[in-house]
């Protein structure tokens, strides 16, 4: 690989600058009183398109010319921290920038019709451009400060877009109205969901910021390549003090929160209150993929650094770190898959699925880190490839599914799948797109989801940790079941709740909405059918990534376990589909069995995790806040009321006693001076 340093930094930095420039123009346009909707559409879409085109050129240079692109300002932005503004585009950075920008472009195009005549459309397109710019800055940044700015930018934009319909009409809620779990509401308004998103992720961001600050003192640099090259030194130092595992976990806390890993997943579930293109953007192209990018970027650095430290303590503590991350990831995978199987909200099912697949991505990379004890660089490279393959596959089919959901919710005028059915009769292209994207999610060959899933499971199985493998495989079967259920109930079975009036509005989506999700659905198939080229491109990209010391293997081993698991997935998918086509009364089983009813309620109420967070974390902290408020008020009252009043009364008493007589004052001074002298004398 060749490291190429570009003097004209703005050429490659336009990847993230273009959407920010678009957002700035939109802000000025609004300030000057221009409200023309088409103007906002065009500026936002074109600014993102520029990023997509430049990202594609960067990807070409990295994969074909084997370049690593560095484009930074010639002078320091912050001299004290030795920070320059610029991009670092290795294989991972170029792949991520290309995925983010092209998906964002298609979602922005879809938004033109979806958001037509919306009362906040100008604000919407401003934040879309700002969101995309922040994410692109995050994945291309050459240093941690720029990365953190992009990181926080995605958080701000997600808050604004999740709460876009802040007037909080019930049609924009998520969750069943009036439903409660352990006495707490399980339905959320847009304004509440936006706040939840920013609060949940801020908890992790504190850890990320602590890690960034600590790394500057440890590595004397904010540059990501420099941090990587000095990893052996600072990891050895932390390991010698028994602090390495704790530090790595604190540093990774932001990624776990951003990517909705247990126990931070609750914010993602309730983020469905925003416009559906926002859900597609958050779940497929931005925000939640930020945490996965962090893992993909820093896991190889931690792996190589632990080995370079030449310390048994560094190896042991790094292994422990990767095991904890893998455990959290597989926990997320399993619990989210079980929640999706009982949900009856279209977007909520997809939200559970997103958190599940994010877990698979992080699990894939984390299990590669477990091979740090054997210095197996090839295993780490294979794990990195599995993670990016899952990210790519998921980004494509999940964007398609959310965009399809957006139109389905629009024509049904409901978020519940009970109000949907037989859509294939009226929307054939949409139905085909749903099948293509759904089969990829279910990991059916030859779709891209199949190859990504196999790579993940292969890497997990190599570790020898049976528990991780069993739960990862079990979740695959739940996945096939819930997506089969969703496809059949919405597109092929009659609705549970008939609405003759709604049927008159059923027709194929407008071309600006139909086009993006059709292209994405076809891409889910093409990327898998042409896996030889897809996998080869990812292999080159990963080999060109900072910290990777070996070339990964992208071919899927078709062995007995692959055949058995895939066959069972297909059988699982078909059985569920047939049962719903035959209108099997699953809900009738709940009436007959209190045990099944309890299990269903437990899963539907999200394992009571939301309630537990409120009772065990939020309410105690709220109580502590109240207590501190009382103490603060008491102190405030003491200084601003008690002391002044006491002084005032004392002053009045002294004035009435002395009445201005100097002999009293002289006597008082003599007495006080005598007391002080006695204290000094006896003190000595």
PDB file of N, CA and C in Angstrom, residues 272-354:
ATOM      1  N   UNK A 272     -38.434   5.375  16.756  1.00  0.00           N
ATOM      2  CA  UNK A 272     -39.300   5.198  15.592  1.00  0.00           C
ATOM      3  C   UNK A 272     -40.338   6.302  15.441  1.00  0.00           C
ATOM      4  N   UNK A 273     -40.294   7.297  16.305  1.00  0.00           N
ATOM      5  CA  UNK A 273     -41.288   8.370  16.248  1.00  0.00           C
ATOM      6  C   UNK A 273     -40.993   9.382  15.146  1.00  0.00           C
ATOM      7  N   UNK A 274     -39.777   9.376  14.626  1.00  0.00           N
ATOM      8  CA  UNK A 274     -39.427  10.322  13.572  1.00  0.00           C
ATOM      9  C   UNK A 274     -39.973   9.882  12.228  1.00  0.00           C
ATOM     10  N   UNK A 275     -39.885  10.739  11.212  1.00  0.00           N
ATOM     11  CA  UNK A 275     -40.274  10.334   9.855  1.00  0.00           C
ATOM     12  C   UNK A 275     -39.513   9.081   9.437  1.00  0.00           C
ATOM     13  N   UNK A 276     -40.149   8.209   8.678  1.00  0.00           N
ATOM     14  CA  UNK A 276     -39.536   6.918   8.342  1.00  0.00           C
ATOM     15  C   UNK A 276     -38.208   7.049   7.598  1.00  0.00           C
ATOM     16  N   UNK A 277     -38.020   8.022   6.682  1.00  0.00           N
ATOM     17  CA  UNK A 277     -36.690   8.164   6.079  1.00  0.00           C
ATOM     18  C   UNK A 277     -35.602   8.434   7.123  1.00  0.00           C
ATOM     19  N   UNK A 278     -35.967   9.088   8.207  1.00  0.00           N
ATOM     20  CA  UNK A 278     -35.018   9.305   9.306  1.00  0.00           C
ATOM     21  C   UNK A 278     -34.632   7.968   9.925  1.00  0.00           C
ATOM     22  N   UNK A 279     -35.624   7.100  10.112  1.00  0.00           N
ATOM     23  CA  UNK A 279     -35.346   5.768  10.648  1.00  0.00           C
ATOM     24  C   UNK A 279     -34.396   5.023   9.726  1.00  0.00           C
ATOM     25  N   UNK A 280     -34.635   5.126   8.415  1.00  0.00           N
ATOM     26  CA  UNK A 280     -33.754   4.471   7.445  1.00  0.00           C
ATOM     27  C   UNK A 280     -32.344   5.034   7.545  1.00  0.00           C
ATOM     28  N   UNK A 281     -32.242   6.349   7.679  1.00  0.00           N
ATOM     29  CA  UNK A 281     -30.936   7.000   7.752  1.00  0.00           C
ATOM     30  C   UNK A 281     -30.190   6.595   9.018  1.00  0.00           C
ATOM     31  N   UNK A 282     -30.887   6.609  10.148  1.00  0.00           N
ATOM     32  CA  UNK A 282     -30.267   6.250  11.423  1.00  0.00           C
ATOM     33  C   UNK A 282     -29.851   4.785  11.437  1.00  0.00           C
ATOM     34  N   UNK A 283     -30.713   3.914  10.951  1.00  0.00           N
ATOM     35  CA  UNK A 283     -30.486   2.474  11.066  1.00  0.00           C
ATOM     36  C   UNK A 283     -29.562   1.920   9.993  1.00  0.00           C
ATOM     37  N   UNK A 284     -29.536   2.556   8.824  1.00  0.00           N
ATOM     38  CA  UNK A 284     -28.774   1.984   7.719  1.00  0.00           C
ATOM     39  C   UNK A 284     -27.474   2.720   7.431  1.00  0.00           C
ATOM     40  N   UNK A 285     -27.492   4.056   7.528  1.00  0.00           N
ATOM     41  CA  UNK A 285     -26.355   4.822   7.037  1.00  0.00           C
ATOM     42  C   UNK A 285     -25.600   5.604   8.098  1.00  0.00           C
ATOM     43  N   UNK A 286     -26.274   6.045   9.139  1.00  0.00           N
ATOM     44  CA  UNK A 286     -25.610   6.947  10.090  1.00  0.00           C
ATOM     45  C   UNK A 286     -25.792   6.453  11.521  1.00  0.00           C
ATOM     46  N   UNK A 287     -25.556   7.327  12.462  1.00  0.00           N
ATOM     47  CA  UNK A 287     -25.811   7.160  13.901  1.00  0.00           C
ATOM     48  C   UNK A 287     -25.399   5.797  14.451  1.00  0.00           C
ATOM     49  N   UNK A 288     -26.263   4.773  14.286  1.00  0.00           N
ATOM     50  CA  UNK A 288     -25.973   3.492  14.933  1.00  0.00           C
ATOM     51  C   UNK A 288     -24.746   2.814  14.330  1.00  0.00           C
ATOM     52  N   UNK A 289     -24.438   3.133  13.060  1.00  0.00           N
ATOM     53  CA  UNK A 289     -23.249   2.546  12.442  1.00  0.00           C
ATOM     54  C   UNK A 289     -21.976   3.234  12.933  1.00  0.00           C
ATOM     55  N   UNK A 290     -22.139   4.375  13.610  1.00  0.00           N
ATOM     56  CA  UNK A 290     -20.972   5.073  14.155  1.00  0.00           C
ATOM     57  C   UNK A 290     -20.261   4.207  15.187  1.00  0.00           C
ATOM     58  N   UNK A 291     -21.040   3.558  16.043  1.00  0.00           N
ATOM     59  CA  UNK A 291     -20.452   2.683  17.049  1.00  0.00           C
ATOM     60  C   UNK A 291     -19.750   1.490  16.436  1.00  0.00           C
ATOM     61  N   UNK A 292     -20.356   0.930  15.391  1.00  0.00           N
ATOM     62  CA  UNK A 292     -19.735  -0.203  14.698  1.00  0.00           C
ATOM     63  C   UNK A 292     -18.440   0.249  14.032  1.00  0.00           C
ATOM     64  N   UNK A 293     -18.469   1.434  13.426  1.00  0.00           N
ATOM     65  CA  UNK A 293     -17.247   1.968  12.814  1.00  0.00           C
ATOM     66  C   UNK A 293     -16.142   2.092  13.862  1.00  0.00           C
ATOM     67  N   UNK A 294     -16.499   2.584  15.046  1.00  0.00           N
ATOM     68  CA  UNK A 294     -15.515   2.702  16.125  1.00  0.00           C
ATOM     69  C   UNK A 294     -14.877   1.339  16.410  1.00  0.00           C
ATOM     70  N   UNK A 295     -15.705   0.314  16.548  1.00  0.00           N
ATOM     71  CA  UNK A 295     -15.191  -1.027  16.839  1.00  0.00           C
ATOM     72  C   UNK A 295     -14.291  -1.507  15.704  1.00  0.00           C
ATOM     73  N   UNK A 296     -14.744  -1.307  14.472  1.00  0.00           N
ATOM     74  CA  UNK A 296     -13.950  -1.724  13.316  1.00  0.00           C
ATOM     75  C   UNK A 296     -12.627  -0.957  13.246  1.00  0.00           C
ATOM     76  N   UNK A 297     -12.649   0.300  13.627  1.00  0.00           N
ATOM     77  CA  UNK A 297     -11.443   1.132  13.559  1.00  0.00           C
ATOM     78  C   UNK A 297     -10.448   0.795  14.663  1.00  0.00           C
ATOM     79  N   UNK A 298     -10.932   0.628  15.889  1.00  0.00           N
ATOM     80  CA  UNK A 298     -10.012   0.519  17.021  1.00  0.00           C
ATOM     81  C   UNK A 298      -9.718  -0.914  17.465  1.00  0.00           C
ATOM     82  N   UNK A 299     -10.563  -1.875  17.133  1.00  0.00           N
ATOM     83  CA  UNK A 299     -10.295  -3.259  17.542  1.00  0.00           C
ATOM     84  C   UNK A 299      -8.942  -3.758  17.021  1.00  0.00           C
ATOM     85  N   UNK A 300      -8.614  -3.561  15.730  1.00  0.00           N
ATOM     86  CA  UNK A 300      -7.287  -3.999  15.269  1.00  0.00           C
ATOM     87  C   UNK A 300      -6.147  -3.260  15.967  1.00  0.00           C
ATOM     88  N   UNK A 301      -6.370  -1.995  16.296  1.00  0.00           N
ATOM     89  CA  UNK A 301      -5.337  -1.218  16.998  1.00  0.00           C
ATOM     90  C   UNK A 301      -5.100  -1.798  18.388  1.00  0.00           C
ATOM     91  N   UNK A 302      -6.174  -2.110  19.098  1.00  0.00           N
ATOM     92  CA  UNK A 302      -6.042  -2.721  20.427  1.00  0.00           C
ATOM     93  C   UNK A 302      -5.367  -4.090  20.320  1.00  0.00           C
ATOM     94  N   UNK A 303      -5.739  -4.851  19.292  1.00  0.00           N
ATOM     95  CA  UNK A 303      -5.201  -6.201  19.086  1.00  0.00           C
ATOM     96  C   UNK A 303      -3.689  -6.141  18.865  1.00  0.00           C
ATOM     97  N   UNK A 304      -3.273  -5.329  17.910  1.00  0.00           N
ATOM     98  CA  UNK A 304      -1.850  -5.217  17.582  1.00  0.00           C
ATOM     99  C   UNK A 304      -1.082  -4.576  18.736  1.00  0.00           C
ATOM    100  N   UNK A 305      -1.700  -3.586  19.390  1.00  0.00           N
ATOM    101  CA  UNK A 305      -1.046  -2.914  20.507  1.00  0.00           C
ATOM    102  C   UNK A 305      -0.762  -3.853  21.662  1.00  0.00           C
ATOM    103  N   UNK A 306      -1.710  -4.745  21.952  1.00  0.00           N
ATOM    104  CA  UNK A 306      -1.518  -5.701  23.051  1.00  0.00           C
ATOM    105  C   UNK A 306      -0.354  -6.633  22.760  1.00  0.00           C
ATOM    106  N   UNK A 307      -0.239  -7.052  21.511  1.00  0.00           N
ATOM    107  CA  UNK A 307       0.859  -7.944  21.133  1.00  0.00           C
ATOM    108  C   UNK A 307       2.187  -7.186  21.143  1.00  0.00           C
ATOM    109  N   UNK A 308       2.154  -5.934  20.633  1.00  0.00           N
ATOM    110  CA  UNK A 308       3.376  -5.119  20.612  1.00  0.00           C
ATOM    111  C   UNK A 308       3.856  -4.784  22.018  1.00  0.00           C
ATOM    112  N   UNK A 309       2.934  -4.745  22.974  1.00  0.00           N
ATOM    113  CA  UNK A 309       3.312  -4.443  24.359  1.00  0.00           C
ATOM    114  C   UNK A 309       4.212  -5.517  24.947  1.00  0.00           C
ATOM    115  N   UNK A 310       4.168  -6.721  24.341  1.00  0.00           N
ATOM    116  CA  UNK A 310       5.008  -7.833  24.802  1.00  0.00           C
ATOM    117  C   UNK A 310       4.850  -8.069  26.294  1.00  0.00           C
ATOM    118  N   UNK A 311       3.605  -8.001  26.729  1.00  0.00           N
ATOM    119  CA  UNK A 311       3.305  -8.135  28.152  1.00  0.00           C
ATOM    120  C   UNK A 311       2.160  -9.117  28.327  1.00  0.00           C
ATOM    121  N   UNK A 312       2.343 -10.064  29.223  1.00  0.00           N
ATOM    122  CA  UNK A 312       1.277 -11.035  29.497  1.00  0.00           C
ATOM    123  C   UNK A 312       0.047 -10.336  30.051  1.00  0.00           C
ATOM    124  N   UNK A 313       0.268  -9.293  30.845  1.00  0.00           N
ATOM    125  CA  UNK A 313      -0.853  -8.545  31.420  1.00  0.00           C
ATOM    126  C   UNK A 313      -1.649  -7.839  30.330  1.00  0.00           C
ATOM    127  N   UNK A 314      -0.949  -7.245  29.360  1.00  0.00           N
ATOM    128  CA  UNK A 314      -1.632  -6.547  28.263  1.00  0.00           C
ATOM    129  C   UNK A 314      -2.455  -7.523  27.434  1.00  0.00           C
ATOM    130  N   UNK A 315      -1.883  -8.690  27.156  1.00  0.00           N
ATOM    131  CA  UNK A 315      -2.604  -9.714  26.390  1.00  0.00           C
ATOM    132  C   UNK A 315      -3.845 -10.164  27.153  1.00  0.00           C
ATOM    133  N   UNK A 316      -3.676 -10.453  28.426  1.00  0.00           N
ATOM    134  CA  UNK A 316      -4.774 -10.958  29.250  1.00  0.00           C
ATOM    135  C   UNK A 316      -5.902  -9.935  29.377  1.00  0.00           C
ATOM    136  N   UNK A 317      -5.537  -8.689  29.662  1.00  0.00           N
ATOM    137  CA  UNK A 317      -6.567  -7.665  29.860  1.00  0.00           C
ATOM    138  C   UNK A 317      -7.272  -7.308  28.553  1.00  0.00           C
ATOM    139  N   UNK A 318      -6.545  -7.347  27.443  1.00  0.00           N
ATOM    140  CA  UNK A 318      -7.178  -7.087  26.143  1.00  0.00           C
ATOM    141  C   UNK A 318      -8.136  -8.210  25.786  1.00  0.00           C
ATOM    142  N   UNK A 319      -7.735  -9.438  26.073  1.00  0.00           N
ATOM    143  CA  UNK A 319      -8.618 -10.587  25.849  1.00  0.00           C
ATOM    144  C   UNK A 319      -9.888 -10.448  26.684  1.00  0.00           C
ATOM    145  N   UNK A 320      -9.728 -10.033  27.927  1.00  0.00           N
ATOM    146  CA  UNK A 320     -10.882  -9.839  28.808  1.00  0.00           C
ATOM    147  C   UNK A 320     -11.818  -8.761  28.256  1.00  0.00           C
ATOM    148  N   UNK A 321     -11.237  -7.695  27.739  1.00  0.00           N
ATOM    149  CA  UNK A 321     -12.035  -6.617  27.136  1.00  0.00           C
ATOM    150  C   UNK A 321     -12.859  -7.142  25.963  1.00  0.00           C
ATOM    151  N   UNK A 322     -12.218  -7.858  25.064  1.00  0.00           N
ATOM    152  CA  UNK A 322     -12.929  -8.377  23.894  1.00  0.00           C
ATOM    153  C   UNK A 322     -14.020  -9.374  24.294  1.00  0.00           C
ATOM    154  N   UNK A 323     -13.768 -10.139  25.333  1.00  0.00           N
ATOM    155  CA  UNK A 323     -14.769 -11.112  25.780  1.00  0.00           C
ATOM    156  C   UNK A 323     -16.003 -10.403  26.344  1.00  0.00           C
ATOM    157  N   UNK A 324     -15.801  -9.339  27.098  1.00  0.00           N
ATOM    158  CA  UNK A 324     -16.933  -8.579  27.650  1.00  0.00           C
ATOM    159  C   UNK A 324     -17.750  -7.956  26.521  1.00  0.00           C
ATOM    160  N   UNK A 325     -17.065  -7.367  25.541  1.00  0.00           N
ATOM    161  CA  UNK A 325     -17.766  -6.755  24.403  1.00  0.00           C
ATOM    162  C   UNK A 325     -18.540  -7.813  23.624  1.00  0.00           C
ATOM    163  N   UNK A 326     -17.928  -8.979  23.416  1.00  0.00           N
ATOM    164  CA  UNK A 326     -18.615 -10.068  22.714  1.00  0.00           C
ATOM    165  C   UNK A 326     -19.837 -10.524  23.493  1.00  0.00           C
ATOM    166  N   UNK A 327     -19.719 -10.602  24.816  1.00  0.00           N
ATOM    167  CA  UNK A 327     -20.851 -11.005  25.651  1.00  0.00           C
ATOM    168  C   UNK A 327     -22.008 -10.029  25.564  1.00  0.00           C
ATOM    169  N   UNK A 328     -21.710  -8.732  25.609  1.00  0.00           N
ATOM    170  CA  UNK A 328     -22.761  -7.715  25.475  1.00  0.00           C
ATOM    171  C   UNK A 328     -23.409  -7.787  24.094  1.00  0.00           C
ATOM    172  N   UNK A 329     -22.592  -8.025  23.074  1.00  0.00           N
ATOM    173  CA  UNK A 329     -23.111  -8.081  21.706  1.00  0.00           C
ATOM    174  C   UNK A 329     -24.047  -9.267  21.510  1.00  0.00           C
ATOM    175  N   UNK A 330     -23.650 -10.444  21.970  1.00  0.00           N
ATOM    176  CA  UNK A 330     -24.499 -11.623  21.766  1.00  0.00           C
ATOM    177  C   UNK A 330     -25.760 -11.533  22.619  1.00  0.00           C
ATOM    178  N   UNK A 331     -25.673 -10.880  23.769  1.00  0.00           N
ATOM    179  CA  UNK A 331     -26.870 -10.637  24.580  1.00  0.00           C
ATOM    180  C   UNK A 331     -27.854  -9.770  23.809  1.00  0.00           C
ATOM    181  N   UNK A 332     -27.341  -8.724  23.190  1.00  0.00           N
ATOM    182  CA  UNK A 332     -28.183  -7.840  22.375  1.00  0.00           C
ATOM    183  C   UNK A 332     -28.811  -8.608  21.225  1.00  0.00           C
ATOM    184  N   UNK A 333     -28.014  -9.406  20.541  1.00  0.00           N
ATOM    185  CA  UNK A 333     -28.506 -10.202  19.404  1.00  0.00           C
ATOM    186  C   UNK A 333     -29.704 -11.041  19.815  1.00  0.00           C
ATOM    187  N   UNK A 334     -29.566 -11.755  20.901  1.00  0.00           N
ATOM    188  CA  UNK A 334     -30.607 -12.708  21.296  1.00  0.00           C
ATOM    189  C   UNK A 334     -31.867 -12.016  21.794  1.00  0.00           C
ATOM    190  N   UNK A 335     -31.720 -11.049  22.702  1.00  0.00           N
ATOM    191  CA  UNK A 335     -32.925 -10.451  23.285  1.00  0.00           C
ATOM    192  C   UNK A 335     -33.696  -9.639  22.247  1.00  0.00           C
ATOM    193  N   UNK A 336     -33.004  -8.990  21.322  1.00  0.00           N
ATOM    194  CA  UNK A 336     -33.708  -8.195  20.318  1.00  0.00           C
ATOM    195  C   UNK A 336     -34.453  -9.086  19.327  1.00  0.00           C
ATOM    196  N   UNK A 337     -33.878 -10.221  18.997  1.00  0.00           N
ATOM    197  CA  UNK A 337     -34.563 -11.154  18.093  1.00  0.00           C
ATOM    198  C   UNK A 337     -35.835 -11.695  18.732  1.00  0.00           C
ATOM    199  N   UNK A 338     -35.791 -11.953  20.035  1.00  0.00           N
ATOM    200  CA  UNK A 338     -36.987 -12.468  20.715  1.00  0.00           C
ATOM    201  C   UNK A 338     -38.073 -11.400  20.821  1.00  0.00           C
ATOM    202  N   UNK A 339     -37.686 -10.139  20.961  1.00  0.00           N
ATOM    203  CA  UNK A 339     -38.678  -9.058  21.009  1.00  0.00           C
ATOM    204  C   UNK A 339     -39.369  -8.889  19.660  1.00  0.00           C
ATOM    205  N   UNK A 340     -38.604  -8.998  18.595  1.00  0.00           N
ATOM    206  CA  UNK A 340     -39.158  -8.786  17.254  1.00  0.00           C
ATOM    207  C   UNK A 340     -40.217  -9.817  16.906  1.00  0.00           C
ATOM    208  N   UNK A 341     -40.107 -11.015  17.446  1.00  0.00           N
ATOM    209  CA  UNK A 341     -41.002 -12.109  17.073  1.00  0.00           C
ATOM    210  C   UNK A 341     -42.433 -11.861  17.523  1.00  0.00           C
ATOM    211  N   UNK A 342     -42.638 -10.990  18.527  1.00  0.00           N
ATOM    212  CA  UNK A 342     -43.994 -10.763  19.045  1.00  0.00           C
ATOM    213  C   UNK A 342     -44.517  -9.354  18.762  1.00  0.00           C
ATOM    214  N   UNK A 343     -43.692  -8.490  18.200  1.00  0.00           N
ATOM    215  CA  UNK A 343     -44.117  -7.109  17.976  1.00  0.00           C
ATOM    216  C   UNK A 343     -45.140  -7.026  16.846  1.00  0.00           C
ATOM    217  N   UNK A 344     -46.048  -6.065  16.944  1.00  0.00           N
ATOM    218  CA  UNK A 344     -47.047  -5.876  15.890  1.00  0.00           C
ATOM    219  C   UNK A 344     -46.972  -4.484  15.265  1.00  0.00           C
ATOM    220  N   UNK A 345     -45.831  -3.809  15.430  1.00  0.00           N
ATOM    221  CA  UNK A 345     -45.603  -2.525  14.770  1.00  0.00           C
ATOM    222  C   UNK A 345     -44.522  -2.703  13.705  1.00  0.00           C
ATOM    223  N   UNK A 346     -44.816  -2.292  12.484  1.00  0.00           N
ATOM    224  CA  UNK A 346     -43.917  -2.503  11.351  1.00  0.00           C
ATOM    225  C   UNK A 346     -42.520  -1.956  11.650  1.00  0.00           C
ATOM    226  N   UNK A 347     -42.429  -0.686  11.972  1.00  0.00           N
ATOM    227  CA  UNK A 347     -41.123  -0.068  12.195  1.00  0.00           C
ATOM    228  C   UNK A 347     -40.440  -0.600  13.449  1.00  0.00           C
ATOM    229  N   UNK A 348     -41.222  -0.987  14.440  1.00  0.00           N
ATOM    230  CA  UNK A 348     -40.645  -1.497  15.678  1.00  0.00           C
ATOM    231  C   UNK A 348     -39.972  -2.849  15.440  1.00  0.00           C
ATOM    232  N   UNK A 349     -40.576  -3.676  14.598  1.00  0.00           N
ATOM    233  CA  UNK A 349     -39.959  -4.956  14.231  1.00  0.00           C
ATOM    234  C   UNK A 349     -38.606  -4.702  13.579  1.00  0.00           C
ATOM    235  N   UNK A 350     -38.563  -3.733  12.675  1.00  0.00           N
ATOM    236  CA  UNK A 350     -37.313  -3.408  11.995  1.00  0.00           C
ATOM    237  C   UNK A 350     -36.291  -2.803  12.959  1.00  0.00           C
ATOM    238  N   UNK A 351     -36.773  -2.063  13.955  1.00  0.00           N
ATOM    239  CA  UNK A 351     -35.866  -1.480  14.954  1.00  0.00           C
ATOM    240  C   UNK A 351     -35.200  -2.574  15.783  1.00  0.00           C
ATOM    241  N   UNK A 352     -35.991  -3.539  16.231  1.00  0.00           N
ATOM    242  CA  UNK A 352     -35.416  -4.672  16.962  1.00  0.00           C
ATOM    243  C   UNK A 352     -34.383  -5.379  16.092  1.00  0.00           C
ATOM    244  N   UNK A 353     -34.725  -5.538  14.823  1.00  0.00           N
ATOM    245  CA  UNK A 353     -33.830  -6.212  13.892  1.00  0.00           C
ATOM    246  C   UNK A 353     -32.511  -5.462  13.751  1.00  0.00           C
ATOM    247  N   UNK A 354     -32.584  -4.142  13.715  1.00  0.00           N
ATOM    248  CA  UNK A 354     -31.364  -3.337  13.594  1.00  0.00           C
ATOM    249  C   UNK A 354     -30.437  -3.559  14.781  1.00  0.00           C
TER     250      UNK A 354
END
